[in-house]
CSV table of C-alpha atoms in Angstrom, one decimal:
chain,number,residue,atom,x,y,z
A,1,MET,CA,-4.4,-6.4,24.5
A,2,ALA,CA,-1.4,-5.0,26.5
A,3,SER,CA,2.2,-5.0,25.4
A,4,GLU,CA,1.2,-6.0,21.9
A,5,GLN,CA,4.9,-5.8,20.4
A,6,ASN,CA,5.3,-9.1,22.4
A,7,TYR,CA,2.6,-11.0,20.6
A,8,GLY,CA,3.2,-13.0,17.2
A,9,PHE,CA,1.7,-11.5,14.1
A,10,GLU,CA,-1.1,-14.1,13.8
A,11,THR,CA,-2.3,-12.8,17.5
A,12,LEU,CA,-2.0,-9.2,16.7
A,13,GLN,CA,-3.7,-9.6,13.2
A,14,VAL,CA,-6.9,-10.9,15.5
A,15,ARG,CA,-6.8,-9.0,18.4
A,16,GLY,CA,-4.4,-6.1,17.8
A,17,GLY,CA,-5.7,-2.8,19.1
A,18,TYR,CA,-8.9,-3.8,20.6
A,19,ASP,CA,-9.5,-4.0,24.2
A,20,PRO,CA,-13.1,-5.6,24.6
A,21,ALA,CA,-13.7,-4.0,28.0
A,22,LYS,CA,-13.7,-0.5,26.5
A,23,HIS,CA,-16.7,-1.4,24.1
A,24,ASN,CA,-19.2,-3.3,26.4
A,25,TYR,CA,-17.2,-6.3,26.3
A,26,ALA,CA,-18.1,-6.8,22.6
A,27,SER,CA,-16.3,-10.1,21.3
A,28,THR,CA,-16.5,-8.3,17.7
A,29,VAL,CA,-15.1,-4.8,17.2
A,30,PRO,CA,-18.1,-2.6,17.0
A,31,ILE,CA,-19.2,-0.4,14.0
A,32,TYR,CA,-19.6,2.9,15.5
A,33,GLN,CA,-21.6,4.4,12.5
A,34,THR,CA,-22.2,7.9,13.2
A,35,ALA,CA,-21.1,11.4,12.0
A,36,SER,CA,-20.6,12.9,15.3
A,37,PHE,CA,-20.1,12.0,19.0
A,38,ASN,CA,-22.0,13.7,22.0
A,39,ILE,CA,-19.7,16.1,24.0
A,40,GLY,CA,-21.4,15.5,27.3
A,41,ASP,CA,-21.0,19.0,28.7
A,42,THR,CA,-18.6,21.8,28.7
A,43,ASP,CA,-16.6,20.5,31.5
A,44,ARG,CA,-15.8,17.5,29.3
A,45,LEU,CA,-15.1,19.8,26.3
A,46,LYS,CA,-12.6,21.5,28.2
A,47,ARG,CA,-10.9,18.2,29.2
A,48,LEU,CA,-10.7,17.0,25.6
A,49,LYS,CA,-9.5,20.1,24.4
A,50,ALA,CA,-6.6,20.1,26.8
A,51,LYS,CA,-6.1,16.4,26.0
A,52,GLU,CA,-6.7,15.4,29.6
A,53,GLU,CA,-9.2,13.2,28.2
A,54,GLN,CA,-9.5,10.7,25.1
A,55,GLY,CA,-12.6,11.0,23.0
A,56,PHE,CA,-13.9,11.9,19.5
A,57,PHE,CA,-15.9,15.0,18.2
A,58,TYR,CA,-16.6,14.1,14.4
A,59,THR,CA,-15.9,11.2,12.4
A,60,ARG,CA,-13.9,12.9,9.6
A,61,SER,CA,-11.2,13.5,12.3
A,62,GLY,CA,-11.7,10.2,14.2
A,63,ASN,CA,-13.8,7.3,14.9
A,64,PRO,CA,-13.5,4.2,17.5
A,65,THR,CA,-13.9,1.8,14.8
A,66,LEU,CA,-11.3,3.3,12.2
A,67,ASP,CA,-9.2,3.9,15.6
A,68,ILE,CA,-8.8,0.0,16.2
A,69,LEU,CA,-8.0,-0.2,12.7
A,70,GLU,CA,-5.2,1.9,12.8
A,71,LYS,CA,-4.0,0.6,16.0
A,72,ARG,CA,-4.1,-2.9,14.7
A,73,ILE,CA,-1.9,-2.1,11.5
A,74,THR,CA,0.1,-0.1,13.5
A,75,ALA,CA,0.8,-3.1,15.8
A,76,LEU,CA,1.1,-5.4,12.6
A,77,GLU,CA,3.9,-3.2,11.1
A,78,GLY,CA,5.7,-2.3,14.4
A,79,GLY,CA,5.2,1.3,13.8
A,80,THR,CA,4.0,4.1,16.5
A,81,SER,CA,0.8,5.6,14.5
A,82,ALA,CA,-1.4,5.1,11.7
A,83,LEU,CA,-4.3,6.8,9.6
A,84,ALA,CA,-7.0,5.2,7.6
A,85,VAL,CA,-8.2,6.9,4.8
A,86,ALA,CA,-11.0,6.2,2.0
A,87,SER,CA,-8.7,4.7,-0.7
A,88,GLY,CA,-5.0,3.6,-1.4
A,89,MET,CA,-4.8,6.9,-3.6
A,90,ALA,CA,-5.7,9.0,-0.8
A,91,ALA,CA,-2.9,7.4,1.5
A,92,VAL,CA,-0.3,7.8,-1.6
A,93,ALA,CA,-1.7,11.3,-2.3
A,94,TYR,CA,-1.8,12.6,1.4
A,95,SER,CA,1.7,11.1,2.1
A,96,LEU,CA,3.5,12.9,-0.8
A,97,LEU,CA,1.4,16.1,-0.3
A,98,ASN,CA,2.7,16.0,3.4
A,99,VAL,CA,6.2,16.2,2.8
A,100,ALA,CA,6.1,17.9,-0.7
A,101,GLU,CA,3.7,20.7,-0.3
A,102,GLY,CA,4.7,24.2,-1.3
A,103,GLY,CA,7.1,23.0,-4.1
A,104,GLY,CA,9.2,20.3,-3.2
A,105,GLU,CA,10.6,17.3,-5.5
A,106,ILE,CA,10.1,13.7,-5.3
A,107,VAL,CA,12.2,10.7,-6.6
A,108,ALA,CA,10.5,7.9,-7.9
A,109,VAL,CA,10.6,4.7,-10.3
A,110,HIS,CA,8.4,4.1,-13.3
A,111,SER,CA,6.9,0.6,-12.3
A,112,LEU,CA,4.4,2.0,-10.3
A,113,TYR,CA,0.4,1.5,-10.1
A,114,ALA,CA,-0.9,3.6,-12.8
A,115,GLY,CA,-2.9,5.8,-10.3
A,116,SER,CA,0.2,6.8,-8.8
A,117,TYR,CA,2.2,7.3,-11.8
A,118,ASN,CA,-0.1,9.6,-12.9
A,119,LEU,CA,-0.6,11.4,-9.9
A,120,LEU,CA,3.1,12.1,-10.0
A,121,GLU,CA,3.3,12.8,-13.7
A,122,HIS,CA,0.5,14.9,-14.4
A,123,THR,CA,-1.5,16.0,-11.1
A,124,LEU,CA,1.3,17.0,-8.6
A,125,PRO,CA,3.3,19.1,-11.2
A,126,LYS,CA,0.2,21.2,-11.3
A,127,LEU,CA,0.6,22.0,-7.8
A,128,GLY,CA,4.4,22.7,-8.0
A,129,ILE,CA,5.8,19.3,-7.0
A,130,ASN,CA,7.7,17.6,-9.4
A,131,VAL,CA,9.2,14.3,-10.0
A,132,ASN,CA,12.7,12.8,-10.6
A,133,TRP,CA,12.3,9.8,-12.2
A,134,VAL,CA,15.0,6.8,-11.5
A,135,GLU,CA,15.2,4.8,-15.2
A,136,ASP,CA,16.8,1.6,-13.8
A,137,PRO,CA,15.4,0.5,-10.2
A,138,TYR,CA,18.1,-1.9,-9.8
A,139,ASP,CA,20.8,1.2,-10.0
A,140,ILE,CA,21.0,2.7,-6.3
A,141,GLU,CA,23.7,5.4,-7.7
A,142,GLN,CA,20.7,6.7,-9.7
A,143,PHE,CA,18.8,7.1,-6.7
A,144,ARG,CA,21.2,9.1,-5.3
A,145,GLU,CA,22.1,11.1,-8.4
A,146,ALA,CA,18.3,12.3,-8.8
A,147,ILE,CA,18.1,13.6,-5.2
A,148,THR,CA,18.3,17.5,-5.1
A,149,GLU,CA,18.2,20.4,-2.8
A,150,ASP,CA,14.5,20.6,-3.2
A,151,THR,CA,14.0,16.5,-2.8
A,152,LYS,CA,11.5,15.8,-0.2
A,153,THR,CA,11.3,12.2,-0.3
A,154,ILE,CA,11.8,9.2,-2.2
A,155,PHE,CA,8.6,6.8,-3.1
A,156,VAL,CA,8.9,3.0,-4.2
A,157,GLU,CA,6.7,0.1,-4.2
A,158,THR,CA,8.2,-2.7,-2.3
A,159,ILE,CA,6.8,-5.1,-5.3
A,160,GLY,CA,6.4,-2.9,-8.6
A,161,ASN,CA,3.2,-3.0,-10.5
A,162,PRO,CA,2.7,-4.6,-12.9
A,163,LEU,CA,6.2,-5.2,-13.2
A,164,ILE,CA,6.5,-7.4,-10.2
A,165,ASN,CA,9.8,-6.3,-9.5
A,166,VAL,CA,11.7,-6.0,-6.0
A,167,ILE,CA,12.9,-2.9,-4.8
A,168,ASP,CA,16.0,-3.1,-2.5
A,169,ILE,CA,14.4,-0.6,0.1
A,170,GLY,CA,17.3,-1.2,2.6
A,171,ARG,CA,20.2,0.4,0.2
A,172,ILE,CA,17.5,3.0,-0.9
A,173,ALA,CA,16.7,3.9,2.6
A,174,GLU,CA,20.2,4.5,3.3
A,175,VAL,CA,20.9,7.1,0.4
A,176,ALA,CA,17.4,8.6,1.5
A,177,HIS,CA,18.7,9.3,5.2
A,178,GLU,CA,22.2,10.3,3.9
A,179,ARG,CA,20.1,13.3,2.2
A,180,GLY,CA,18.0,14.0,5.1
A,181,ILE,CA,14.8,12.8,3.3
A,182,PRO,CA,12.4,10.2,4.2
A,183,LEU,CA,11.5,6.8,2.3
A,184,ILE,CA,7.9,6.2,1.6
A,185,VAL,CA,7.3,3.1,0.5
A,186,ASP,CA,3.6,1.5,-0.9
A,187,ASN,CA,3.7,-2.2,0.3
A,188,THR,CA,0.5,-3.1,-0.8
A,189,PHE,CA,1.4,-6.4,-3.0
A,190,ALA,CA,3.7,-7.7,0.2
A,191,SER,CA,1.6,-6.9,3.1
A,192,PRO,CA,3.1,-6.8,6.5
A,193,TYR,CA,2.9,-10.8,6.8
A,194,LEU,CA,5.5,-11.1,4.0
A,195,LEU,CA,7.3,-7.9,4.3
A,196,LYS,CA,7.8,-5.1,7.3
A,197,PRO,CA,9.5,-2.1,5.5
A,198,PHE,CA,10.2,-0.8,8.7
A,199,ASP,CA,12.9,-3.5,9.4
A,200,PHE,CA,14.7,-2.1,6.3
A,201,GLY,CA,14.6,1.7,7.1
A,202,ALA,CA,11.8,2.7,5.6
A,203,ASP,CA,9.8,5.7,7.0
A,204,ILE,CA,6.4,5.7,6.0
A,205,VAL,CA,4.4,2.8,4.7
A,206,VAL,CA,1.2,3.4,2.7
A,207,TYR,CA,-1.6,0.7,1.5
A,208,SER,CA,-4.2,0.2,-0.3
A,209,SER,CA,-6.4,-1.9,1.9
A,210,THR,CA,-8.7,-2.9,-0.7
A,211,LYS,CA,-6.2,-5.2,-1.9
A,212,THR,CA,-4.3,-8.2,0.3
A,213,LEU,CA,-5.2,-6.5,3.7
A,214,GLY,CA,-9.1,-6.6,3.1
A,215,GLY,CA,-8.8,-9.7,0.8
A,216,HIS,CA,-11.9,-9.8,-0.6
A,217,GLY,CA,-12.3,-7.0,-3.0
A,218,SER,CA,-15.6,-5.7,-1.2
A,219,THR,CA,-14.1,-2.5,0.1
A,220,LEU,CA,-12.0,0.7,-0.9
A,221,GLY,CA,-9.6,1.8,1.7
A,222,GLY,CA,-6.1,3.3,2.9
A,223,LEU,CA,-3.8,3.3,5.1
A,224,ILE,CA,-0.6,5.5,6.3
A,225,VAL,CA,1.7,4.0,9.0
A,226,GLU,CA,4.9,5.6,10.3
A,227,ASN,CA,7.6,4.3,12.6
A,228,GLY,CA,8.0,7.9,14.6
A,229,LYS,CA,12.1,7.7,13.8
A,230,PHE,CA,12.3,10.5,11.0
A,231,ASN,CA,13.9,13.8,12.2
A,232,TRP,CA,11.0,16.0,10.7
A,233,ASN,CA,13.0,18.8,12.3
A,234,ASN,CA,16.0,18.7,10.4
A,235,GLY,CA,15.6,22.0,8.5
A,236,LYS,CA,13.9,20.7,5.2
A,237,PHE,CA,10.3,20.1,6.6
A,238,PRO,CA,9.3,23.6,7.8
A,239,ASN,CA,5.7,22.8,7.6
A,240,PHE,CA,6.4,20.4,10.5
A,241,THR,CA,7.8,22.8,12.8
A,242,ILE,CA,6.0,26.1,12.1
A,243,ASP,CA,3.4,27.3,14.9
A,244,ASP,CA,0.0,25.2,13.6
A,245,TYR,CA,-3.2,27.1,13.7
A,246,LYS,CA,-4.8,24.1,14.5
A,247,LEU,CA,-2.6,23.5,17.4
A,248,GLN,CA,-3.4,26.8,19.0
A,249,ASN,CA,0.0,27.7,17.4
A,250,LYS,CA,1.8,24.8,19.0
A,251,LYS,CA,4.3,22.6,16.6
A,252,VAL,CA,3.0,19.1,15.4
A,253,VAL,CA,6.5,17.8,16.1
A,254,ASP,CA,6.4,18.9,19.4
A,255,GLU,CA,2.8,17.9,20.1
A,256,PHE,CA,3.0,14.5,18.4
A,257,PRO,CA,7.0,13.5,18.7
A,258,ASN,CA,6.2,10.0,17.6
A,259,SER,CA,3.4,10.6,15.0
A,260,ALA,CA,4.2,13.8,13.6
A,261,PHE,CA,3.4,12.4,10.2
A,262,THR,CA,0.1,10.9,10.5
A,263,ALA,CA,-1.2,13.8,12.9
A,264,LYS,CA,-0.3,16.3,10.5
A,265,ILE,CA,-2.2,14.6,7.6
A,266,ARG,CA,-5.1,14.3,10.2
A,267,LEU,CA,-5.0,17.8,11.2
A,268,HIS,CA,-4.8,19.2,7.7
A,269,TYR,CA,-5.5,17.0,4.5
A,270,LEU,CA,-7.9,14.5,5.9
A,271,SER,CA,-9.8,17.4,7.6
A,272,ASP,CA,-9.6,19.7,4.7
A,273,PHE,CA,-9.7,17.4,1.7
A,274,GLY,CA,-12.0,14.6,3.5
A,275,ALA,CA,-11.0,11.4,2.0
A,276,VAL,CA,-12.5,9.7,5.0
A,277,LEU,CA,-12.9,6.0,5.6
A,278,SER,CA,-16.3,4.8,6.6
A,279,PRO,CA,-16.7,3.0,9.8
A,280,PHE,CA,-18.5,0.1,8.1
A,281,ASP,CA,-15.6,-0.2,5.6
A,282,ALA,CA,-13.1,0.1,8.4
A,283,PHE,CA,-14.9,-3.1,9.9
A,284,LEU,CA,-14.7,-5.0,7.0
A,285,ILE,CA,-11.1,-4.2,6.6
A,286,ILE,CA,-10.5,-5.5,10.1
A,287,GLN,CA,-12.7,-8.5,9.1
A,288,GLY,CA,-10.1,-9.1,6.4
A,289,LEU,CA,-6.9,-8.6,8.7
A,290,GLU,CA,-8.3,-11.4,10.9
A,291,THR,CA,-7.4,-14.0,8.0
A,292,LEU,CA,-4.6,-12.3,6.5
A,293,SER,CA,-1.4,-14.8,7.4
A,294,VAL,CA,-3.7,-17.6,6.5
A,295,ARG,CA,-5.0,-16.2,3.3
A,296,VAL,CA,-1.5,-15.2,2.0
A,297,GLU,CA,0.0,-18.3,3.1
A,298,ARG,CA,-2.3,-20.2,0.7
A,299,GLU,CA,-2.4,-17.6,-2.2
A,300,VAL,CA,1.7,-18.0,-2.2
A,301,LYS,CA,1.4,-21.7,-2.3
A,302,ASN,CA,-1.0,-21.2,-5.1
A,303,THR,CA,0.9,-18.9,-7.2
A,304,GLU,CA,4.0,-21.0,-7.0
A,305,ALA,CA,2.1,-23.5,-8.7
A,306,ILE,CA,0.7,-21.5,-11.5
A,307,VAL,CA,4.4,-20.1,-12.0
A,308,GLU,CA,5.3,-23.6,-12.4
A,309,PHE,CA,2.8,-24.3,-14.7
A,310,LEU,CA,3.1,-21.3,-17.0
A,311,SER,CA,7.1,-22.1,-17.2
A,312,GLN,CA,6.2,-24.8,-19.1
A,313,HIS,CA,3.2,-23.4,-21.4
A,314,PRO,CA,4.4,-22.9,-24.9
A,315,GLN,CA,1.9,-19.9,-25.4
A,316,VAL,CA,4.0,-18.1,-22.5
A,317,SER,CA,7.0,-16.1,-23.7
A,318,TRP,CA,8.2,-14.7,-20.3
A,319,ILE,CA,7.2,-14.8,-16.5
A,320,SER,CA,7.7,-11.9,-13.9
A,321,TYR,CA,7.5,-13.2,-10.4
A,322,PRO,CA,10.5,-12.3,-8.0
A,323,THR,CA,11.6,-15.9,-7.5
A,324,ILE,CA,12.2,-16.7,-11.2
A,325,SER,CA,12.9,-13.4,-12.7
A,326,ASN,CA,16.1,-12.1,-13.4
A,327,ASP,CA,19.0,-12.5,-11.1
A,328,LYS,CA,19.0,-9.3,-9.6
A,329,ASN,CA,15.2,-9.9,-8.6
A,330,LYS,CA,16.0,-13.3,-7.6
A,331,GLU,CA,18.7,-11.8,-5.1
A,332,LEU,CA,16.3,-9.2,-4.0
A,333,ALA,CA,13.4,-11.7,-3.1
A,334,LYS,CA,15.9,-13.8,-1.2
A,335,LYS,CA,16.8,-10.8,0.8
A,336,TYR,CA,13.4,-9.5,1.5
A,337,PHE,CA,10.6,-12.2,1.0
A,338,HIS,CA,11.4,-15.3,3.3
A,339,LYS,CA,7.7,-16.2,3.5
A,340,GLY,CA,7.3,-16.2,-0.3
A,341,ALA,CA,7.1,-13.3,-2.9
A,342,GLY,CA,3.1,-12.7,-3.1
A,343,SER,CA,0.2,-13.7,-5.0
A,344,ILE,CA,0.9,-11.3,-8.0
A,345,LEU,CA,2.5,-12.4,-11.4
A,346,SER,CA,2.7,-11.2,-14.8
A,347,PHE,CA,3.6,-13.3,-17.9
A,348,GLY,CA,4.1,-12.5,-21.7
A,349,PHE,CA,1.2,-14.3,-24.0
A,350,LYS,CA,2.6,-15.6,-27.3
A,351,GLY,CA,0.2,-14.4,-29.7
A,352,GLU,CA,-1.9,-11.1,-31.4
A,353,GLN,CA,-4.5,-8.9,-29.4
A,354,GLU,CA,-7.2,-10.9,-30.8
A,355,SER,CA,-5.8,-14.3,-29.4
A,356,ILE,CA,-5.3,-12.4,-25.9
A,357,ASN,CA,-9.0,-11.1,-26.1
A,358,LYS,CA,-10.1,-14.8,-26.7
A,359,PHE,CA,-8.1,-16.0,-23.8
A,360,LEU,CA,-9.3,-13.5,-21.4
A,361,SER,CA,-12.9,-14.0,-22.4
A,362,SER,CA,-12.7,-17.5,-22.2
A,363,LEU,CA,-11.7,-17.6,-18.4
A,364,LYS,CA,-14.3,-19.5,-16.3
A,365,VAL,CA,-12.7,-19.6,-12.7
A,366,PHE,CA,-10.4,-16.4,-13.1
A,367,SER,CA,-12.5,-13.1,-13.2
A,368,PHE,CA,-11.4,-10.5,-15.5
A,369,LEU,CA,-11.2,-7.3,-13.6
A,370,VAL,CA,-8.5,-4.8,-12.5
A,371,ASN,CA,-8.2,-5.1,-8.8
A,372,VAL,CA,-5.4,-7.2,-7.2
A,373,GLY,CA,-5.1,-9.2,-3.7
A,374,ASP,CA,-8.7,-10.6,-3.7
A,375,SER,CA,-9.4,-14.2,-2.6
A,376,LYS,CA,-10.8,-14.7,-6.0
A,377,SER,CA,-8.1,-15.3,-8.8
A,378,LEU,CA,-8.2,-12.5,-11.1
A,379,ALA,CA,-6.6,-11.7,-14.8
A,380,VAL,CA,-6.3,-8.4,-16.7
A,381,GLN,CA,-4.2,-7.0,-19.6
A,382,PRO,CA,-2.7,-4.1,-18.1
A,383,SER,CA,-1.7,-2.0,-20.9
A,384,GLU,CA,-5.4,-2.1,-22.0
A,385,THR,CA,-6.9,-1.5,-18.5
A,386,THR,CA,-5.0,-0.3,-15.6
A,387,HIS,CA,-2.1,1.4,-17.2
A,388,SER,CA,-4.0,2.4,-20.4
A,389,SER,CA,-3.5,6.1,-19.7
A,390,LEU,CA,0.3,5.9,-20.1
A,391,SER,CA,2.1,6.8,-23.4
A,392,ASP,CA,3.5,4.1,-25.3
A,393,GLU,CA,7.0,5.3,-24.1
A,394,ASN,CA,6.0,5.5,-20.4
A,395,LYS,CA,4.4,1.7,-20.8
A,396,ILE,CA,7.5,0.5,-21.9
A,397,LYS,CA,9.6,2.2,-19.1
A,398,ALA,CA,7.0,1.2,-16.3
A,399,GLY,CA,7.0,-2.7,-17.8
A,400,VAL,CA,3.7,-2.3,-19.1
A,401,PHE,CA,4.3,-4.6,-22.0
A,402,LYS,CA,1.4,-5.3,-24.8
A,403,GLU,CA,1.6,-8.9,-24.6
A,404,ALA,CA,1.7,-8.7,-20.4
A,405,ILE,CA,-1.1,-10.4,-18.6
A,406,ARG,CA,-1.3,-10.1,-14.8
A,407,LEU,CA,-2.5,-12.6,-12.5
A,408,SER,CA,-3.8,-12.1,-9.1
A,409,ILE,CA,-3.9,-15.5,-7.5
A,410,GLY,CA,-6.5,-16.3,-5.1
A,411,LEU,CA,-7.9,-19.1,-2.7
A,412,GLU,CA,-9.8,-21.6,-5.1
A,413,ASN,CA,-8.5,-25.1,-5.7
A,414,ILE,CA,-5.3,-25.0,-7.5
A,415,GLU,CA,-6.1,-27.8,-9.9
A,416,ASP,CA,-9.3,-25.9,-10.9
A,417,LEU,CA,-7.0,-22.7,-11.7
A,418,ILE,CA,-4.6,-24.6,-13.7
A,419,GLU,CA,-7.4,-26.1,-15.5
A,420,ASP,CA,-9.0,-23.0,-16.2
A,421,LEU,CA,-5.8,-21.5,-17.7
A,422,LYS,CA,-5.3,-24.4,-19.8
A,423,GLN,CA,-8.8,-24.2,-21.6
A,424,ALA,CA,-8.7,-20.3,-22.0
A,425,PHE,CA,-5.3,-21.0,-23.9
A,426,LYS,CA,-6.7,-23.8,-25.8
A,427,LYS,CA,-9.8,-21.4,-26.8
A,428,SER,CA,-7.2,-18.6,-27.5
A,429,LEU,CA,-5.9,-20.6,-30.6
A,430,GLU,CA,-9.5,-21.3,-32.2
């Protein structure tokens, strides 16, 4: 497609990044299920190395199916470049390593997916990368105070997991840019249909495409998107400006002025660590993207009905969903989420663990599993599953309360979903 930025979101999610004329006029994006690509002859090799001709060598560094996925998410986000990887955690880890390698610091909030939390709290410190935690995600001054001379980025989720709190990314981006560092945001829960972080100053957006983007719980995947605006040449990121041996001693920022972040990850972390998304999995994610807006609209509508039902149920002590939570969350939801606040919520279950167990085990329509963003509705107790590895103290900081149940609302008939919750609540009392 030409001039993709001029098309609407719904058109881009179906056609973005794909020119059938370059793929034997196939209507559906082809799956290039191959490990390597025939170079042809030595003259073509010279042209490829000199960037006089675009092409692929080996799927670990690039593949046409992945390239289409990367171009499509770039178009949907309004970015300049993207990189597909094998999982959401690979996207988070590569992004943080890319900026903080060599001993930098990261500023982050506690309300994060457990995988990201454990990466920051336990794994990265072993590599000389430490985190400065912000205790109150609503206090912008705490972000400013947490930044030191060694800080390389601020990392947040646009909707926190599992607290389902909204982050003021616009103001946090201002704080980051005051100190010459980028804001990296995980937009997995929202998707670009509900929120485009680049519009509010974010520099890098990461996704677990396993969730809402793919939408069917069938495929692990991750995406990293950049907007090409951050100045990596500001003196704080020497690894972007040194002579790079993989570029014949040229600089990443010079060779890729609008895509230095993703290019550097592709050259080094993807190539050397190898968390490569398979072409078939990329194809499945592309299939999911084609229905993103339609799915999310229905899921948000269903979620709002579930929230209304739970708000009146005697066995529910509290609900965490941006449009009905505390005043700060409501204000931020109005600022950032004009199409709805997503399909994921948490609520407090009134009762002991035995009753919670009965409730979860009695669900018939909801699936009891740890994923989110599926077309199927899901339920889980984060303290016993996704965030069980956190200490009791850190669970409280992250909003992982013992009584909390997290629901991810799908596409089923809303009356069936409500009836399922009703009967499970009733069974929990037996």
